[in-house]
Amino acid sequence: MKIFGVGMNYVEHNKELNHSLLLMTSQRDPIIFTKCDSALLRPGNPFFLPGYTQQCEYETELVVRIGHLGRCIAERWAHRYIDAVTVGIDFTARDIQRRLTKDGLPWDLAKGFDGSAAIGEWVPFSEIENLHDLHFHLDINGQTVQRGHTADMIHSVEHLVSFISQYFMLKTGDLIYTGTPVGVGAVHIEDHLEGYLGDRKLMDFYVK
């Protein structure tokens, strides 16, 4: 199983992190990074706050799961390769990411650590009416802290599937975290996180 992340796929989030040179347009390629399989945090399991970061932040995202083998997939057929969607969190050691970015280094230590890819319960793709009109949000301790709408993506889900498949063979069970909207923030021990797709709660766990 491979886990793909997409960086800076919402304009307002890019502004939030002061990526003034990366307010991307559809003419620019997506920014892709990967996480190892030990990064996966399965539904209901607690997230253990790493001791090597002073600023671990949530990034709530729509996550899609690949249903069968594909390579060099045409964008118009990309939806056929998705078998389920959910809400996930790409946990990021923001202080480490800033240091790596400043030094021109990859984000692996900030993005790919164990437990950094939380997922919720899966919704079969057959139940999704419109991939371009999905609303999702994250509540922490009962308060909504982040909202997203797939219509605001710079690169659509279909484009991401197609683009990634030009470089990597997509296999059954591979995951794509499609990018986070504005509203990221730090998590703390004993925080209670609940992730929703529309009004359907798919994710529920605690920070330890």
mmCIF file of C-alpha atoms in Angstrom:
data_model
loop_
_atom_site.group_PDB
_atom_site.id
_atom_site.type_symbol
_atom_site.label_atom_id
_atom_site.label_comp_id
_atom_site.label_asym_id
_atom_site.label_seq_id
_atom_site.Cartn_x
_atom_site.Cartn_y
_atom_site.Cartn_z
ATOM 1 C CA MET A 1 0.000 0.000 0.000
ATOM 2 C CA LYS A 2 1.189 3.484 -0.882
ATOM 3 C CA ILE A 3 0.024 6.696 0.758
ATOM 4 C CA PHE A 4 0.172 9.847 -1.360
ATOM 5 C CA GLY A 5 -0.247 13.367 -0.030
ATOM 6 C CA VAL A 6 -1.001 16.519 -1.989
ATOM 7 C CA GLY A 7 0.486 19.806 -0.872
ATOM 8 C CA MET A 8 -1.072 23.236 -1.274
ATOM 9 C CA ASN A 9 -4.239 22.270 -3.151
ATOM 10 C CA TYR A 10 -6.430 25.066 -1.711
ATOM 11 C CA VAL A 11 -5.593 28.740 -2.349
ATOM 12 C CA GLU A 12 -6.706 30.044 1.052
ATOM 13 C CA HIS A 13 -4.600 27.440 2.856
ATOM 14 C CA ASN A 14 -1.585 28.510 0.814
ATOM 15 C CA LYS A 15 -2.126 32.086 1.943
ATOM 16 C CA GLU A 16 -2.523 30.881 5.529
ATOM 17 C CA LEU A 17 0.972 29.353 5.420
ATOM 18 C CA ASN A 18 2.405 32.359 3.571
ATOM 19 C CA HIS A 19 3.200 30.428 0.415
ATOM 20 C CA SER A 20 3.004 33.630 -1.587
ATOM 21 C CA LEU A 21 4.885 32.102 -4.521
ATOM 22 C CA LEU A 22 2.794 28.951 -4.519
ATOM 23 C CA LEU A 23 -0.734 30.288 -4.916
ATOM 24 C CA MET A 24 -1.128 27.647 -7.532
ATOM 25 C CA THR A 25 -3.155 27.761 -10.714
ATOM 26 C CA SER A 26 -4.435 24.889 -12.810
ATOM 27 C CA GLN A 27 -1.401 25.351 -15.092
ATOM 28 C CA ARG A 28 0.983 24.122 -12.387
ATOM 29 C CA ASP A 29 1.507 20.488 -11.508
ATOM 30 C CA PRO A 30 0.266 19.199 -8.151
ATOM 31 C CA ILE A 31 2.792 18.913 -5.318
ATOM 32 C CA ILE A 32 2.992 15.244 -4.358
ATOM 33 C CA PHE A 33 4.665 13.615 -1.374
ATOM 34 C CA THR A 34 4.465 10.114 0.098
ATOM 35 C CA LYS A 35 4.096 8.527 3.517
ATOM 36 C CA CYS A 36 5.225 5.026 4.505
ATOM 37 C CA ASP A 37 2.649 2.402 5.472
ATOM 38 C CA SER A 38 3.439 2.759 9.202
ATOM 39 C CA ALA A 39 2.045 6.306 8.974
ATOM 40 C CA LEU A 40 -1.470 4.901 8.682
ATOM 41 C CA LEU A 41 -3.631 5.519 11.774
ATOM 42 C CA ARG A 42 -6.680 3.290 11.522
ATOM 43 C CA PRO A 43 -10.175 4.385 12.612
ATOM 44 C CA GLY A 44 -10.630 4.793 16.350
ATOM 45 C CA ASN A 45 -6.966 4.407 17.287
ATOM 46 C CA PRO A 46 -5.466 7.257 19.340
ATOM 47 C CA PHE A 47 -2.887 9.594 17.859
ATOM 48 C CA PHE A 48 0.251 9.758 19.979
ATOM 49 C CA LEU A 49 1.745 13.238 19.916
ATOM 50 C CA PRO A 50 5.413 12.963 18.869
ATOM 51 C CA GLY A 51 7.941 14.258 21.368
ATOM 52 C CA TYR A 52 10.238 15.719 18.700
ATOM 53 C CA THR A 53 7.862 18.487 17.591
ATOM 54 C CA GLN A 54 6.574 21.506 19.453
ATOM 55 C CA GLN A 55 3.884 22.256 16.860
ATOM 56 C CA CYS A 56 2.010 19.234 15.530
ATOM 57 C CA GLU A 57 -0.904 20.384 13.377
ATOM 58 C CA TYR A 58 -4.005 18.748 11.911
ATOM 59 C CA GLU A 59 -4.754 19.016 8.195
ATOM 60 C CA THR A 60 -8.231 17.659 7.457
ATOM 61 C CA GLU A 61 -8.623 16.207 3.975
ATOM 62 C CA LEU A 62 -10.799 14.159 1.684
ATOM 63 C CA VAL A 63 -9.089 10.798 1.173
ATOM 64 C CA VAL A 64 -9.771 8.474 -1.752
ATOM 65 C CA ARG A 65 -8.933 4.784 -1.982
ATOM 66 C CA ILE A 66 -7.856 3.144 -5.221
ATOM 67 C CA GLY A 67 -9.944 0.133 -6.209
ATOM 68 C CA HIS A 68 -7.804 -1.562 -8.831
ATOM 69 C CA LEU A 69 -4.536 -1.487 -10.731
ATOM 70 C CA GLY A 70 -3.895 1.442 -13.024
ATOM 71 C CA ARG A 71 -1.107 3.333 -14.723
ATOM 72 C CA CYS A 72 -1.160 6.374 -17.019
ATOM 73 C CA ILE A 73 -4.876 6.782 -16.302
ATOM 74 C CA ALA A 74 -6.728 9.316 -18.428
ATOM 75 C CA GLU A 75 -8.390 11.994 -16.303
ATOM 76 C CA ARG A 76 -11.812 11.307 -17.814
ATOM 77 C CA TRP A 77 -11.629 7.691 -16.573
ATOM 78 C CA ALA A 78 -9.998 8.383 -13.211
ATOM 79 C CA HIS A 79 -13.245 8.067 -11.226
ATOM 80 C CA ARG A 80 -13.444 4.416 -12.251
ATOM 81 C CA TYR A 81 -10.324 3.678 -10.210
ATOM 82 C CA ILE A 82 -11.762 5.029 -6.941
ATOM 83 C CA ASP A 83 -13.672 2.567 -4.787
ATOM 84 C CA ALA A 84 -14.213 4.558 -1.555
ATOM 85 C CA VAL A 85 -13.757 7.945 0.105
ATOM 86 C CA THR A 86 -13.374 9.126 3.679
ATOM 87 C CA VAL A 87 -12.148 12.019 5.796
ATOM 88 C CA GLY A 88 -8.561 11.875 6.983
ATOM 89 C CA ILE A 89 -5.956 13.957 8.756
ATOM 90 C CA ASP A 90 -2.459 14.569 7.462
ATOM 91 C CA PHE A 91 -0.684 15.331 10.740
ATOM 92 C CA THR A 92 2.246 17.667 10.187
ATOM 93 C CA ALA A 93 5.171 18.593 12.427
ATOM 94 C CA ARG A 94 4.965 22.221 11.345
ATOM 95 C CA ASP A 95 8.127 23.424 13.078
ATOM 96 C CA ILE A 96 10.137 20.657 11.419
ATOM 97 C CA GLN A 97 8.491 21.343 8.063
ATOM 98 C CA ARG A 98 9.473 25.011 8.250
ATOM 99 C CA ARG A 99 13.085 24.089 8.947
ATOM 100 C CA LEU A 100 13.182 21.553 6.119
ATOM 101 C CA THR A 101 11.566 23.979 3.679
ATOM 102 C CA LYS A 102 14.026 26.717 4.600
ATOM 103 C CA ASP A 103 16.928 24.352 3.924
ATOM 104 C CA GLY A 104 15.429 23.086 0.660
ATOM 105 C CA LEU A 105 14.990 19.546 2.010
ATOM 106 C CA PRO A 106 12.170 16.990 1.568
ATOM 107 C CA TRP A 107 9.231 16.938 3.988
ATOM 108 C CA ASP A 108 9.476 13.260 4.997
ATOM 109 C CA LEU A 109 10.356 13.848 8.659
ATOM 110 C CA ALA A 110 7.569 16.403 9.044
ATOM 111 C CA LYS A 111 4.863 14.524 7.130
ATOM 112 C CA GLY A 112 5.638 10.807 7.040
ATOM 113 C CA PHE A 113 6.164 9.817 10.655
ATOM 114 C CA ASP A 114 4.334 6.889 12.275
ATOM 115 C CA GLY A 115 0.635 7.576 12.842
ATOM 116 C CA SER A 116 0.613 10.758 10.770
ATOM 117 C CA ALA A 117 -2.042 9.553 8.295
ATOM 118 C CA ALA A 118 -5.336 9.207 10.157
ATOM 119 C CA ILE A 119 -8.344 7.838 8.281
ATOM 120 C CA GLY A 120 -12.029 7.503 9.035
ATOM 121 C CA GLU A 121 -14.559 4.857 8.092
ATOM 122 C CA TRP A 122 -14.883 4.346 4.353
ATOM 123 C CA VAL A 123 -17.894 5.356 2.255
ATOM 124 C CA PRO A 124 -18.319 3.315 -0.946
ATOM 125 C CA PHE A 125 -17.770 5.435 -4.022
ATOM 126 C CA SER A 126 -21.113 4.231 -5.381
ATOM 127 C CA GLU A 127 -22.781 6.308 -2.634
ATOM 128 C CA ILE A 128 -21.051 9.539 -3.712
ATOM 129 C CA GLU A 129 -23.316 11.629 -5.933
ATOM 130 C CA ASN A 130 -20.892 14.387 -6.902
ATOM 131 C CA LEU A 131 -17.179 14.212 -6.162
ATOM 132 C CA HIS A 132 -16.873 17.943 -6.885
ATOM 133 C CA ASP A 133 -19.470 18.961 -4.293
ATOM 134 C CA LEU A 134 -18.417 17.246 -1.085
ATOM 135 C CA HIS A 135 -18.302 19.158 2.187
ATOM 136 C CA PHE A 136 -16.179 17.943 5.085
ATOM 137 C CA HIS A 137 -15.192 19.339 8.458
ATOM 138 C CA LEU A 138 -13.276 18.634 11.649
ATOM 139 C CA ASP A 139 -14.464 19.205 15.206
ATOM 140 C CA ILE A 140 -12.056 19.351 18.129
ATOM 141 C CA ASN A 141 -13.561 19.090 21.601
ATOM 142 C CA GLY A 142 -16.992 19.772 20.147
ATOM 143 C CA GLN A 143 -16.041 22.904 18.183
ATOM 144 C CA THR A 144 -15.710 23.037 14.396
ATOM 145 C CA VAL A 145 -12.166 24.142 13.564
ATOM 146 C CA GLN A 146 -11.860 23.425 9.841
ATOM 147 C CA ARG A 147 -14.202 23.152 6.868
ATOM 148 C CA GLY A 148 -13.534 22.093 3.296
ATOM 149 C CA HIS A 149 -15.402 21.842 0.014
ATOM 150 C CA THR A 150 -14.016 19.826 -2.883
ATOM 151 C CA ALA A 151 -15.221 22.489 -5.324
ATOM 152 C CA ASP A 152 -12.450 24.726 -3.954
ATOM 153 C CA MET A 153 -9.624 22.371 -4.909
ATOM 154 C CA ILE A 154 -7.021 23.718 -7.299
ATOM 155 C CA HIS A 155 -6.523 20.236 -8.757
ATOM 156 C CA SER A 156 -9.572 17.972 -8.852
ATOM 157 C CA VAL A 157 -9.537 14.447 -7.468
ATOM 158 C CA GLU A 158 -9.659 13.029 -10.994
ATOM 159 C CA HIS A 159 -6.684 15.134 -12.038
ATOM 160 C CA LEU A 160 -4.716 13.987 -8.986
ATOM 161 C CA VAL A 161 -5.407 10.304 -9.723
ATOM 162 C CA SER A 162 -4.396 10.774 -13.347
ATOM 163 C CA PHE A 163 -1.285 12.808 -12.531
ATOM 164 C CA ILE A 164 0.029 10.423 -9.869
ATOM 165 C CA SER A 165 -0.560 7.443 -12.154
ATOM 166 C CA GLN A 166 1.871 8.895 -14.706
ATOM 167 C CA TYR A 167 4.701 8.358 -12.200
ATOM 168 C CA PHE A 168 3.521 5.483 -9.973
ATOM 169 C CA MET A 169 1.608 2.307 -10.663
ATOM 170 C CA LEU A 170 -1.575 2.706 -8.613
ATOM 171 C CA LYS A 171 -2.583 -0.490 -6.849
ATOM 172 C CA THR A 172 -5.636 -1.686 -4.965
ATOM 173 C CA GLY A 173 -5.685 -0.102 -1.511
ATOM 174 C CA ASP A 174 -3.434 2.864 -2.301
ATOM 175 C CA LEU A 175 -4.602 6.101 -0.636
ATOM 176 C CA ILE A 176 -4.549 9.693 -1.845
ATOM 177 C CA TYR A 177 -4.882 12.548 0.647
ATOM 178 C CA THR A 178 -6.174 15.281 -1.620
ATOM 179 C CA GLY A 179 -5.028 18.409 0.236
ATOM 180 C CA THR A 180 -6.250 20.525 3.121
ATOM 181 C CA PRO A 181 -8.318 23.738 3.138
ATOM 182 C CA VAL A 182 -7.707 26.800 5.284
ATOM 183 C CA GLY A 183 -7.975 26.396 9.060
ATOM 184 C CA VAL A 184 -5.104 24.137 10.121
ATOM 185 C CA GLY A 185 -3.990 24.280 13.744
ATOM 186 C CA ALA A 186 -2.169 22.548 16.558
ATOM 187 C CA VAL A 187 -3.389 19.498 18.467
ATOM 188 C CA HIS A 188 -2.788 18.829 22.147
ATOM 189 C CA ILE A 189 -2.903 15.850 24.482
ATOM 190 C CA GLU A 190 -6.496 14.829 25.344
ATOM 191 C CA ASP A 191 -7.991 16.633 22.342
ATOM 192 C CA HIS A 192 -11.026 14.798 20.927
ATOM 193 C CA LEU A 193 -11.114 14.834 17.119
ATOM 194 C CA GLU A 194 -14.224 14.077 15.060
ATOM 195 C CA GLY A 195 -14.233 14.201 11.258
ATOM 196 C CA TYR A 196 -17.341 14.522 9.102
ATOM 197 C CA LEU A 197 -18.228 14.071 5.459
ATOM 198 C CA GLY A 198 -21.348 16.184 5.141
ATOM 199 C CA ASP A 199 -23.285 15.386 8.321
ATOM 200 C CA ARG A 200 -21.930 11.850 8.523
ATOM 201 C CA LYS A 201 -19.295 11.283 11.218
ATOM 202 C CA LEU A 202 -16.518 9.055 9.890
ATOM 203 C CA MET A 203 -13.658 9.758 12.276
ATOM 204 C CA ASP A 204 -13.551 9.805 16.080
ATOM 205 C CA PHE A 205 -10.378 9.532 18.178
ATOM 206 C CA TYR A 206 -8.254 11.177 20.875
ATOM 207 C CA VAL A 207 -4.764 12.653 21.040
ATOM 208 C CA LYS A 208 -2.537 10.992 23.632
#
